[in-house]
């Protein structure tokens, strides 16, 4: 199978046709984000007015508002195979699409990124597969992203590489452009060395990451896991979260620093929408459409096996079976946005979830009431905030999650301090949202008890908990996250230069 891109020759994207905003010339961008996906995905014309749709996932949710306030360039794949697009302007960003052939989508994206790294880094909830052809393509594609960044960057520019799909980019980029300041942020967990040990190419991955001047992780534990792996598998000298990195001939090259930077959300945007009369009216409408039940419960996830959707459905189904929750009084809305649909584990999960929803609804629905409204769609942020406002109880039951921004968005939307959050202790968000009703999703009885508690929580207690969680989230938005990361990266460079 070919590992070179079989992409077609460059054609301009529709969004280029804005003469007022010419795209930055190669070699002139001072601030660059590099991620697997661009913030917008190319979709067939019939699916959107302009042929573009917002990309899925937490990474774009977090970085789009950061980039909106900084003029910068964003390098990433535009979500369609075998298509080469010219750079174009979007918002106030220059977008540089990186082409991927259909083979590369299969081997680099669906294969190594999402069937090897994703399950391995999420504590092997699913079994990771290790294939040499996938690894070969991962290297080829990571080189292409590094070359794109090297060509876009101005002298001494800052380049911020994102997430597990691009772990080799820092090293490749440093080799091409030693003048750059290189940051890397890992949005998902970093596993313990005992699990990371399974990776056949563990040394190469650690060396790839250590090309960065600053490595950011979600939790202190992820940072510690990475540093322990660097020590154990590379024999690297590690002191006070700083790794001494040597070049291929064993001479000192640079210091790479690893720190936790828990990511957050665009608090102002969510708060603004939560006060918008149209959004408030839509929330009311949602409750009416459900028959105005006493309690609306909500789950919002990418349809991913790490999110614990089946555990949540099992617990909720048993509460209905026990008669503790009645279909006339409560409705659960489960938004499960489509994700990685060609990967086998995701196809299986969809069958499992839809089978469970069908069984529970078949058993408990009445002509008037439906136990679970299952929505296999993605929604714009306005509709998401309306759902947050409509929900008395938010259920986040992930088995493992780097952060979970949905939990933070729910809290940001609840301006009147009402509402209860049931939150898995295996999410990064649990570090910050300590006043949530924390659960272990594997403990179904414990989960049932927490759901019941959330449904019946006295107003004074839910309000006290929500107020405390809101204090945390309002003081730590995504702008602060990016400023913390980028100022640490800038300080780091100053110290090394001195
Ligand atoms: O943060 C996890 C992440 O994999 C992001 O890198 C990505 O943007 C998002 O989830 C959605 O995944 P995908 O790009 O595979 O649809």
GROMACS .gro file of N, CA and C in nm, residues 55 86 94 97 105 140 214 247 268 276 375 421 476 482:
model
   42
   55UNK      N    1  -1.530   2.112   1.291
   55UNK     CA    2  -1.477   1.978   1.319
   55UNK      C    3  -1.525   1.928   1.454
   86UNK      N    4  -0.560   2.457  -0.144
   86UNK     CA    5  -0.468   2.570  -0.120
   86UNK      C    6  -0.500   2.632   0.016
   94UNK      N    7  -0.519   3.198   0.923
   94UNK     CA    8  -0.479   3.137   0.797
   94UNK      C    9  -0.481   2.987   0.817
   97UNK      N   10  -0.426   2.357   0.482
   97UNK     CA   11  -0.470   2.217   0.480
   97UNK      C   12  -0.355   2.122   0.444
  105UNK      N   13  -0.546   0.789   0.557
  105UNK     CA   14  -0.657   0.801   0.652
  105UNK      C   15  -0.675   0.666   0.724
  140UNK      N   16   0.543   0.886   0.826
  140UNK     CA   17   0.536   0.961   0.699
  140UNK      C   18   0.447   1.085   0.716
  214UNK      N   19   0.846   2.267   2.554
  214UNK     CA   20   0.750   2.254   2.664
  214UNK      C   21   0.643   2.152   2.625
  247UNK      N   22   2.139   1.485   2.164
  247UNK     CA   23   2.120   1.459   2.021
  247UNK      C   24   2.166   1.316   1.988
  268UNK      N   25  -1.703   3.274   2.847
  268UNK     CA   26  -1.782   3.392   2.809
  268UNK      C   27  -1.884   3.354   2.702
  276UNK      N   28  -2.911   3.429   2.636
  276UNK     CA   29  -2.976   3.470   2.511
  276UNK      C   30  -3.123   3.426   2.512
  375UNK      N   31  -3.006   1.063   2.033
  375UNK     CA   32  -2.984   1.150   1.917
  375UNK      C   33  -2.845   1.129   1.862
  421UNK      N   34  -2.447   1.779   3.870
  421UNK     CA   35  -2.353   1.713   3.779
  421UNK      C   36  -2.305   1.582   3.841
  476UNK      N   37  -1.107   2.998   3.549
  476UNK     CA   38  -1.008   2.922   3.471
  476UNK      C   39  -1.065   2.893   3.333
  482UNK      N   40  -0.447   2.893   2.768
  482UNK     CA   41  -0.350   2.915   2.659
  482UNK      C   42  -0.244   3.016   2.702
   0.00000   0.00000   0.00000
